[in-house]
mmCIF file of C-alpha atoms and ligand atoms in Angstrom:
data_model
loop_
_atom_site.group_PDB
_atom_site.id
_atom_site.type_symbol
_atom_site.label_atom_id
_atom_site.label_comp_id
_atom_site.label_asym_id
_atom_site.label_seq_id
_atom_site.Cartn_x
_atom_site.Cartn_y
_atom_site.Cartn_z
ATOM 1 C CA MET A 1 12.100 0.979 25.966
ATOM 2 C CA PRO A 2 10.551 3.505 23.501
ATOM 3 C CA ASP A 3 7.186 2.642 21.925
ATOM 4 C CA SER A 4 7.390 0.767 18.689
ATOM 5 C CA LEU A 5 6.756 3.030 15.683
ATOM 6 C CA VAL A 6 5.051 0.166 13.861
ATOM 7 C CA LEU A 7 2.840 -2.182 15.846
ATOM 8 C CA VAL A 8 2.473 -5.795 14.761
ATOM 9 C CA ALA A 9 -0.609 -7.979 15.293
ATOM 10 C CA GLN A 10 -1.470 -11.397 13.906
ATOM 11 C CA GLN A 11 -4.960 -12.850 13.516
ATOM 12 C CA GLY A 12 -4.784 -16.282 11.895
ATOM 13 C CA ALA A 13 -2.797 -15.791 8.679
ATOM 14 C CA VAL A 14 -3.405 -12.023 8.580
ATOM 15 C CA ARG A 15 -0.584 -9.737 9.747
ATOM 16 C CA THR A 16 -1.533 -6.150 10.612
ATOM 17 C CA LEU A 17 1.088 -3.391 10.744
ATOM 18 C CA THR A 18 -0.063 -0.194 12.452
ATOM 19 C CA LEU A 19 1.857 3.056 11.963
ATOM 20 C CA ASN A 20 2.250 4.374 15.484
ATOM 21 C CA ARG A 21 3.130 8.058 15.777
ATOM 22 C CA PRO A 22 -0.403 9.264 16.496
ATOM 23 C CA ALA A 23 0.647 12.640 17.993
ATOM 24 C CA ALA A 24 2.148 13.578 14.592
ATOM 25 C CA LEU A 25 -0.630 11.845 12.616
ATOM 26 C CA ASN A 26 1.690 8.892 11.898
ATOM 27 C CA SER A 27 3.879 11.050 9.653
ATOM 28 C CA PHE A 28 7.113 9.438 8.464
ATOM 29 C CA THR A 29 10.467 9.887 10.153
ATOM 30 C CA ALA A 30 13.560 7.993 9.042
ATOM 31 C CA ALA A 31 13.130 5.743 12.088
ATOM 32 C CA MET A 32 9.524 4.866 11.192
ATOM 33 C CA HIS A 33 10.622 4.131 7.613
ATOM 34 C CA GLU A 34 13.324 1.741 8.839
ATOM 35 C CA GLU A 35 10.956 -0.025 11.203
ATOM 36 C CA LEU A 36 8.208 -0.369 8.617
ATOM 37 C CA ARG A 37 10.599 -1.775 6.029
ATOM 38 C CA ALA A 38 12.017 -4.276 8.518
ATOM 39 C CA LYS A 39 8.510 -5.427 9.440
ATOM 40 C CA LEU A 40 7.494 -5.714 5.802
ATOM 41 C CA ASP A 41 10.612 -7.837 5.204
ATOM 42 C CA GLU A 42 9.673 -10.048 8.153
ATOM 43 C CA ALA A 43 6.114 -10.482 6.863
ATOM 44 C CA ALA A 44 7.440 -11.269 3.385
ATOM 45 C CA THR A 45 9.584 -14.141 4.637
ATOM 46 C CA ASP A 46 7.153 -15.545 7.227
ATOM 47 C CA ARG A 47 5.150 -18.319 5.577
ATOM 48 C CA GLU A 48 2.481 -18.022 8.294
ATOM 49 C CA VAL A 49 1.547 -14.627 6.798
ATOM 50 C CA ARG A 50 -0.872 -14.870 3.861
ATOM 51 C CA CYS A 51 -2.295 -11.332 3.844
ATOM 52 C CA LEU A 52 -0.979 -8.022 5.141
ATOM 53 C CA VAL A 53 -2.990 -5.059 6.435
ATOM 54 C CA LEU A 54 -1.548 -1.552 6.847
ATOM 55 C CA THR A 55 -3.335 0.933 9.076
ATOM 56 C CA GLY A 56 -2.683 3.849 11.428
ATOM 57 C CA ALA A 57 -2.968 4.429 15.181
ATOM 58 C CA GLY A 58 -5.228 7.186 16.473
ATOM 59 C CA ARG A 59 -7.137 9.540 14.191
ATOM 60 C CA ALA A 60 -4.921 9.388 11.100
ATOM 61 C CA PHE A 61 -3.707 6.826 8.608
ATOM 62 C CA CYS A 62 -0.567 8.805 7.759
ATOM 63 C CA ALA A 63 0.134 12.513 7.116
ATOM 64 C CA GLY A 64 3.121 11.822 4.833
ATOM 65 C CA GLN A 65 6.619 13.011 5.576
ATOM 66 C CA ASP A 66 7.135 14.491 9.063
ATOM 67 C CA LEU A 67 7.803 18.067 8.051
ATOM 68 C CA ALA A 68 9.510 18.786 11.377
ATOM 69 C CA ASP A 69 12.149 16.104 10.798
ATOM 70 C CA PRO A 70 15.551 17.840 10.474
ATOM 71 C CA MET A 71 16.261 15.473 7.563
ATOM 72 C CA VAL A 72 13.812 17.464 5.383
ATOM 73 C CA ALA A 73 13.368 20.796 7.165
ATOM 74 C CA PRO A 74 14.359 23.612 4.770
ATOM 75 C CA ALA A 75 17.934 24.792 5.289
ATOM 76 C CA ARG A 76 18.436 27.894 7.406
ATOM 77 C CA GLU A 77 20.567 30.766 6.127
ATOM 78 C CA GLY A 78 24.176 29.692 5.851
ATOM 79 C CA GLU A 79 23.309 25.971 5.813
ATOM 80 C CA ALA A 80 23.759 23.809 2.723
ATOM 81 C CA PRO A 81 20.386 23.187 0.986
ATOM 82 C CA LYS A 82 18.818 19.756 1.664
ATOM 83 C CA ASP A 83 18.512 17.345 -1.226
ATOM 84 C CA LEU A 84 15.071 15.781 -0.799
ATOM 85 C CA GLY A 85 15.888 13.477 -3.706
ATOM 86 C CA VAL A 86 18.328 11.673 -1.437
ATOM 87 C CA VAL A 87 15.545 11.083 1.096
ATOM 88 C CA ILE A 88 13.261 9.737 -1.613
ATOM 89 C CA GLU A 89 15.957 7.410 -2.969
ATOM 90 C CA ARG A 90 16.971 6.199 0.492
ATOM 91 C CA LEU A 91 13.545 5.812 2.116
ATOM 92 C CA TYR A 92 10.423 6.251 -0.031
ATOM 93 C CA LYS A 93 11.513 4.435 -3.186
ATOM 94 C CA PRO A 94 12.596 1.234 -1.357
ATOM 95 C CA LEU A 95 9.377 1.356 0.686
ATOM 96 C CA VAL A 96 7.168 1.444 -2.406
ATOM 97 C CA LEU A 97 9.192 -1.245 -4.171
ATOM 98 C CA ARG A 98 9.078 -3.458 -1.053
ATOM 99 C CA LEU A 99 5.329 -3.030 -0.747
ATOM 100 C CA ARG A 100 4.581 -3.754 -4.396
ATOM 101 C CA ALA A 101 6.739 -6.872 -4.356
ATOM 102 C CA MET A 102 5.118 -8.424 -1.279
ATOM 103 C CA PRO A 103 4.423 -12.133 -1.881
ATOM 104 C CA VAL A 104 0.953 -11.748 -0.350
ATOM 105 C CA PRO A 105 -1.950 -9.360 -0.957
ATOM 106 C CA VAL A 106 -1.754 -6.049 0.900
ATOM 107 C CA ILE A 107 -4.751 -4.061 2.146
ATOM 108 C CA ALA A 108 -4.645 -0.416 3.234
ATOM 109 C CA SER A 109 -7.246 0.007 5.960
ATOM 110 C CA VAL A 110 -7.521 3.781 5.946
ATOM 111 C CA ASN A 111 -8.802 4.739 9.369
ATOM 112 C CA GLY A 112 -8.115 8.486 9.184
ATOM 113 C CA VAL A 113 -6.683 11.235 7.023
ATOM 114 C CA ALA A 114 -4.133 10.110 4.418
ATOM 115 C CA ALA A 115 -2.038 13.033 3.163
ATOM 116 C CA GLY A 116 1.016 13.415 0.921
ATOM 117 C CA ALA A 117 3.165 10.291 0.982
ATOM 118 C CA GLY A 118 0.581 8.798 3.367
ATOM 119 C CA ALA A 119 -2.114 8.972 0.683
ATOM 120 C CA ASN A 120 0.154 7.392 -1.892
ATOM 121 C CA LEU A 121 1.332 4.745 0.554
ATOM 122 C CA ALA A 122 -2.316 3.643 0.769
ATOM 123 C CA LEU A 123 -2.786 3.773 -3.004
ATOM 124 C CA ASN A 124 0.209 1.473 -3.498
ATOM 125 C CA CYS A 125 -1.601 -1.284 -1.617
ATOM 126 C CA ASP A 126 -3.567 -3.884 -3.574
ATOM 127 C CA LEU A 127 -6.924 -2.971 -2.048
ATOM 128 C CA VAL A 128 -7.808 0.242 -0.253
ATOM 129 C CA ILE A 129 -10.665 0.084 2.248
ATOM 130 C CA ALA A 130 -11.468 3.472 3.747
ATOM 131 C CA ALA A 131 -13.642 4.720 6.589
ATOM 132 C CA ARG A 132 -16.347 7.069 5.291
ATOM 133 C CA SER A 133 -15.153 10.047 7.371
ATOM 134 C CA VAL A 134 -11.581 10.057 6.036
ATOM 135 C CA SER A 135 -10.081 12.175 3.303
ATOM 136 C CA PHE A 136 -7.204 11.721 0.905
ATOM 137 C CA ILE A 137 -5.016 14.752 0.219
ATOM 138 C CA GLN A 138 -2.318 15.105 -2.425
ATOM 139 C CA ALA A 139 -0.773 17.725 -0.135
ATOM 140 C CA PHE A 140 2.486 18.082 -2.075
ATOM 141 C CA ALA A 141 1.500 21.104 -4.202
ATOM 142 C CA LYS A 142 0.735 23.113 -1.070
ATOM 143 C CA ILE A 143 4.389 22.941 -0.016
ATOM 144 C CA GLY A 144 5.955 23.258 -3.459
ATOM 145 C CA LEU A 145 6.599 19.586 -4.205
ATOM 146 C CA VAL A 146 5.377 17.008 -6.730
ATOM 147 C CA PRO A 147 3.412 13.883 -5.759
ATOM 148 C CA ASP A 148 5.936 11.261 -4.685
ATOM 149 C CA THR A 149 5.788 7.730 -3.259
ATOM 150 C CA GLY A 150 4.650 6.709 -6.736
ATOM 151 C CA GLY A 151 1.953 9.393 -7.056
ATOM 152 C CA THR A 152 2.948 10.538 -10.546
ATOM 153 C CA TRP A 153 2.852 6.921 -11.769
ATOM 154 C CA LEU A 154 -0.228 5.791 -9.888
ATOM 155 C CA LEU A 155 -2.681 8.665 -10.071
ATOM 156 C CA PRO A 156 -3.099 8.917 -13.872
ATOM 157 C CA ARG A 157 -3.358 5.117 -14.065
ATOM 158 C CA LEU A 158 -6.000 4.965 -11.358
ATOM 159 C CA VAL A 159 -8.202 7.919 -12.277
ATOM 160 C CA GLY A 160 -7.012 9.278 -15.666
ATOM 161 C CA ARG A 161 -4.879 12.345 -16.437
ATOM 162 C CA GLN A 162 -7.491 15.043 -15.845
ATOM 163 C CA ARG A 163 -8.554 13.844 -12.409
ATOM 164 C CA ALA A 164 -4.959 13.048 -11.455
ATOM 165 C CA LEU A 165 -3.935 16.588 -12.282
ATOM 166 C CA GLY A 166 -6.975 18.034 -10.512
ATOM 167 C CA LEU A 167 -6.087 16.157 -7.333
ATOM 168 C CA ALA A 168 -2.366 16.912 -7.547
ATOM 169 C CA LEU A 169 -2.528 20.583 -8.564
ATOM 170 C CA LEU A 170 -5.296 21.666 -6.198
ATOM 171 C CA GLY A 171 -4.317 19.471 -3.242
ATOM 172 C CA ASP A 172 -7.907 19.542 -1.977
ATOM 173 C CA LYS A 173 -9.380 17.013 0.429
ATOM 174 C CA LEU A 174 -11.023 14.131 -1.390
ATOM 175 C CA ALA A 175 -13.716 12.416 0.669
ATOM 176 C CA ALA A 176 -13.569 8.633 0.882
ATOM 177 C CA ALA A 177 -16.923 8.229 -0.889
ATOM 178 C CA ASP A 178 -15.661 10.357 -3.822
ATOM 179 C CA ALA A 179 -12.401 8.405 -3.840
ATOM 180 C CA GLU A 180 -14.461 5.228 -4.134
ATOM 181 C CA ARG A 181 -16.539 6.680 -6.991
ATOM 182 C CA MET A 182 -13.328 7.663 -8.821
ATOM 183 C CA GLY A 183 -11.772 4.231 -8.425
ATOM 184 C CA LEU A 184 -8.990 5.290 -6.033
ATOM 185 C CA VAL A 185 -10.517 3.168 -3.305
ATOM 186 C CA TRP A 186 -11.946 -0.353 -3.465
ATOM 187 C CA GLN A 187 -14.526 0.123 -0.718
ATOM 188 C CA CYS A 188 -15.702 2.956 1.512
ATOM 189 C CA VAL A 189 -17.448 1.769 4.675
ATOM 190 C CA ASP A 190 -18.978 3.319 7.788
ATOM 191 C CA ASP A 191 -16.258 4.164 10.307
ATOM 192 C CA ALA A 192 -17.429 1.633 12.880
ATOM 193 C CA ALA A 193 -17.414 -1.121 10.252
ATOM 194 C CA LEU A 194 -13.809 -0.555 9.089
ATOM 195 C CA PRO A 195 -11.975 -3.034 11.361
ATOM 196 C CA ASP A 196 -14.439 -5.898 10.774
ATOM 197 C CA THR A 197 -14.744 -5.270 7.035
ATOM 198 C CA THR A 198 -10.956 -5.132 6.687
ATOM 199 C CA GLN A 199 -10.504 -8.315 8.687
ATOM 200 C CA ALA A 200 -13.206 -10.150 6.688
ATOM 201 C CA VAL A 201 -11.618 -9.197 3.345
ATOM 202 C CA ALA A 202 -8.129 -10.007 4.664
ATOM 203 C CA GLN A 203 -9.179 -13.428 5.981
ATOM 204 C CA LYS A 204 -10.879 -14.185 2.660
ATOM 205 C CA LEU A 205 -7.725 -13.283 0.728
ATOM 206 C CA ALA A 206 -5.539 -15.260 3.159
ATOM 207 C CA ALA A 207 -7.528 -18.410 2.376
ATOM 208 C CA MET A 208 -7.058 -17.939 -1.381
ATOM 209 C CA PRO A 209 -4.054 -19.005 -3.505
ATOM 210 C CA VAL A 210 -1.943 -16.007 -2.484
ATOM 211 C CA ALA A 211 1.009 -16.824 -4.755
ATOM 212 C CA ALA A 212 -1.335 -16.452 -7.733
ATOM 213 C CA LEU A 213 -2.754 -13.236 -6.263
ATOM 214 C CA ALA A 214 0.732 -11.741 -5.949
ATOM 215 C CA GLU A 215 1.494 -12.855 -9.530
ATOM 216 C CA THR A 216 -1.729 -11.153 -10.657
ATOM 217 C CA ARG A 217 -0.566 -7.839 -9.206
ATOM 218 C CA ARG A 218 2.884 -8.256 -10.769
ATOM 219 C CA ALA A 219 1.495 -9.213 -14.175
ATOM 220 C CA MET A 220 -0.943 -6.282 -14.196
ATOM 221 C CA ASP A 221 1.808 -3.831 -13.246
ATOM 222 C CA ARG A 222 4.141 -5.234 -15.892
ATOM 223 C CA ALA A 223 1.408 -5.193 -18.552
ATOM 224 C CA GLN A 224 1.235 -1.384 -18.228
ATOM 225 C CA HIS A 225 4.445 -1.254 -20.251
ATOM 226 C CA LEU A 226 3.691 -4.045 -22.723
ATOM 227 C CA THR A 227 1.878 -4.405 -26.031
ATOM 228 C CA LEU A 228 -1.184 -6.666 -25.968
ATOM 229 C CA GLU A 229 0.854 -9.337 -27.734
ATOM 230 C CA ASP A 230 3.623 -9.179 -25.140
ATOM 231 C CA ALA A 231 1.098 -9.165 -22.301
ATOM 232 C CA LEU A 232 -0.478 -12.312 -23.741
ATOM 233 C CA SER A 233 2.950 -13.964 -23.836
ATOM 234 C CA GLU A 234 3.595 -12.862 -20.263
ATOM 235 C CA GLU A 235 0.262 -14.392 -19.189
ATOM 236 C CA ALA A 236 1.225 -17.649 -20.926
ATOM 237 C CA GLN A 237 4.555 -17.703 -19.109
ATOM 238 C CA VAL A 238 3.100 -17.025 -15.669
ATOM 239 C CA GLN A 239 0.221 -19.454 -16.220
ATOM 240 C CA GLY A 240 2.764 -22.063 -17.306
ATOM 241 C CA ARG A 241 4.529 -21.688 -13.974
ATOM 242 C CA LEU A 242 1.400 -21.527 -11.810
ATOM 243 C CA GLY A 243 -0.114 -24.513 -13.628
ATOM 244 C CA GLN A 244 2.660 -26.707 -12.202
ATOM 245 C CA ALA A 245 2.333 -25.411 -8.666
ATOM 246 C CA HIS A 246 0.603 -27.063 -5.713
ATOM 247 C CA ASP A 247 -2.215 -24.511 -5.487
ATOM 248 C CA TYR A 248 -3.490 -25.141 -9.015
ATOM 249 C CA LEU A 249 -3.483 -28.913 -8.513
ATOM 250 C CA GLU A 250 -5.200 -28.450 -5.159
ATOM 251 C CA GLY A 251 -7.739 -25.964 -6.568
ATOM 252 C CA VAL A 252 -8.777 -28.302 -9.367
ATOM 253 C CA ALA A 253 -8.804 -31.380 -7.100
ATOM 254 C CA ALA A 254 -10.963 -29.534 -4.558
ATOM 255 C CA PHE A 255 -13.316 -28.360 -7.316
ATOM 256 C CA SER A 256 -13.710 -31.911 -8.635
ATOM 257 C CA ALA A 257 -14.215 -33.381 -5.149
ATOM 258 C CA ARG A 258 -16.604 -30.546 -4.186
ATOM 259 C CA ARG A 259 -14.566 -29.762 -1.067
ATOM 260 C CA ALA A 260 -12.901 -26.599 0.241
ATOM 261 C CA PRO A 261 -9.359 -26.151 -1.128
ATOM 262 C CA GLN A 262 -6.311 -25.911 1.159
ATOM 263 C CA PHE A 263 -3.955 -23.511 -0.567
ATOM 264 C CA SER A 264 -0.401 -23.255 0.755
ATOM 265 C CA ASP A 265 1.904 -21.823 -1.958
ATOM 266 C CA ARG A 266 3.576 -18.468 -1.302
HETATM 267 O O1 LIG B 11 10.219 16.013 2.304
HETATM 268 C C1 LIG B 11 10.627 15.017 1.669
HETATM 269 O O2 LIG B 11 11.484 14.215 2.021
HETATM 270 C C2 LIG B 11 9.955 14.706 0.444
HETATM 271 C C3 LIG B 11 8.867 13.776 0.754
HETATM 272 C C4 LIG B 11 7.659 14.295 0.874
HETATM 273 C C5 LIG B 11 6.531 13.391 1.120
HETATM 274 C C6 LIG B 11 5.357 14.120 1.678
HETATM 275 O O3 LIG B 11 4.567 13.438 2.267
HETATM 276 S S1 LIG B 11 5.182 15.775 1.440
HETATM 277 C C7 LIG B 11 3.629 16.121 2.236
HETATM 278 C C8 LIG B 11 3.775 16.184 3.720
HETATM 279 N N1 LIG B 11 2.506 16.204 4.389
HETATM 280 C C9 LIG B 11 1.733 17.298 4.427
HETATM 281 O O4 LIG B 11 2.017 18.321 3.861
HETATM 282 C C10 LIG B 11 0.493 17.202 5.293
HETATM 283 C C11 LIG B 11 0.610 18.141 6.480
HETATM 284 N N2 LIG B 11 -0.507 17.980 7.366
HETATM 285 C C12 LIG B 11 -1.709 18.526 7.125
HETATM 286 O O5 LIG B 11 -1.959 19.121 6.100
HETATM 287 C C13 LIG B 11 -2.738 18.364 8.203
HETATM 288 O O6 LIG B 11 -2.092 18.046 9.400
HETATM 289 C C14 LIG B 11 -3.777 17.253 7.882
HETATM 290 C C15 LIG B 11 -4.679 17.737 6.748
HETATM 291 C C16 LIG B 11 -3.111 15.949 7.519
HETATM 292 C C17 LIG B 11 -4.659 17.024 9.149
HETATM 293 O O7 LIG B 11 -5.175 18.263 9.587
HETATM 294 P P1 LIG B 11 -5.811 18.375 11.031
HETATM 295 O O8 LIG B 11 -6.359 19.765 11.159
HETATM 296 O O9 LIG B 11 -6.749 17.254 11.248
HETATM 297 O O10 LIG B 11 -4.615 18.142 12.061
HETATM 298 P P2 LIG B 11 -3.441 19.180 12.438
HETATM 299 O O11 LIG B 11 -3.876 20.009 13.595
HETATM 300 O O12 LIG B 11 -2.961 19.892 11.234
HETATM 301 O O13 LIG B 11 -2.288 18.171 12.888
HETATM 302 C C18 LIG B 11 -2.310 17.521 14.161
HETATM 303 C C19 LIG B 11 -0.895 17.408 14.663
HETATM 304 O O14 LIG B 11 -0.134 16.624 13.745
HETATM 305 C C20 LIG B 11 -0.208 18.788 14.708
HETATM 306 O O15 LIG B 11 0.728 18.752 15.754
HETATM 307 P P3 LIG B 11 0.407 19.527 17.163
HETATM 308 O O16 LIG B 11 0.121 20.949 16.812
HETATM 309 O O17 LIG B 11 -0.811 18.820 17.701
HETATM 310 O O18 LIG B 11 1.642 19.323 17.963
HETATM 311 C C21 LIG B 11 0.539 18.814 13.383
HETATM 312 O O19 LIG B 11 1.658 19.667 13.384
HETATM 313 C C22 LIG B 11 0.976 17.348 13.263
HETATM 314 N N3 LIG B 11 1.227 16.994 11.869
HETATM 315 C C23 LIG B 11 0.319 16.801 10.910
HETATM 316 N N4 LIG B 11 0.930 16.489 9.755
HETATM 317 C C24 LIG B 11 2.248 16.520 10.027
HETATM 318 C C25 LIG B 11 2.444 16.836 11.356
HETATM 319 N N5 LIG B 11 3.657 16.933 11.902
HETATM 320 C C26 LIG B 11 4.712 16.719 11.089
HETATM 321 N N6 LIG B 11 4.598 16.421 9.779
HETATM 322 C C27 LIG B 11 3.399 16.308 9.218
HETATM 323 N N7 LIG B 11 3.296 15.944 7.894
#
C-alpha cells in the first residue's frame, strides 16, 4: 500500500491535512491534487470538523507544482507542446475554489518553505501562521510563468500593487517576519511554537460559530467586487439569514445567562 500523499489527523473538532511528499518538498503531482481535493471534500461534509489546518511533512510546506511531473515537463523536440492552462483548469482552479468555499475556517500552518503554487495555496487560507525560519517565494517568474493558484488576484489585494509586483517580478525569498509585517501572514512564531500555536488558534476557531465565520470570508470576498451600497445590502441579507440560525440564538442566550455558548451550526 503506497504512503498516503495527504495525511489526515483529528484533534477534537480540528482536522489537519498534511501534504506528504517530503522528498520533493511536498510539490504537487496530479495524484496529490486528487487526494487533497477528496480530503477537503470529506472535511467539508463531516459535521465533526469545525476547523481545518493545512501543513506539510518534513522541511517544506509546499514547493508548488512538481516540475518533474511529465504532465508539465516542457515538450521535447518533436512532441506536441504542453498546455499548462489545462492543468490549471483541471487541478489548481478547483483546488482554490474548494478551499475558499470550505464551510469552516482554514488555517495554513506554514512549517517550511512555501514556493510557487505552494505559497499561494497558503495565502488562500483564512489565516496563515508561519514558522519564523520559513520563506515565501513567488517562484513563477524564475521559470517564465505568472503567479497562479490565485496569486494575481490575491497578492495586490493583500499587499498592494507595488509590493505584489515586487514579489512576483523578482521572485525573491520573503522571510516570514517580513511577510507578517506586510500583511501576507497573520502570525509569525518561533519554529518550535508552530504546532501548539496553530492548534490553539484552530481549537479557538472550532469553538466559535463557524457558519458565521465562513459567511464572513464569503462576504468579504464578494464585497471586493461590490459598491459600498451593495456591500451593505449583502451584509443585511447575510445577517438576516444568520439572525434566524441556532448559533445566534445560542450566542445571545449564553451572553444573557453569562455561560459559555455551545455553537453547532455549519
Ligand atoms: O506547471 C504548471 O502546471 C503550472 C503551475 C505552476 C505552479 C507552480 O507552482 S510553478 C513554480 C514551481 N515551483 C518552483 O519553481 C520552486 C522550485 N523549487 C525551488 O526553488 C527550491 O527547491 C526551494 C526554494 C523551494 C527550496 O530550495 P532548497 O535548496 O531548500 O531545496 P532543493 O535542494 O532545491 O530541493 C530539495 C529537493 O526537492 C530536490 O530534490 P533532490 O535533488 O533532493 O532529489 C529538488 O529537486 C526537489 N524539489 C524542490 N522543488 C521541487 C522539487 N521537485 C519537483 N518540483 C519542485 N517544484
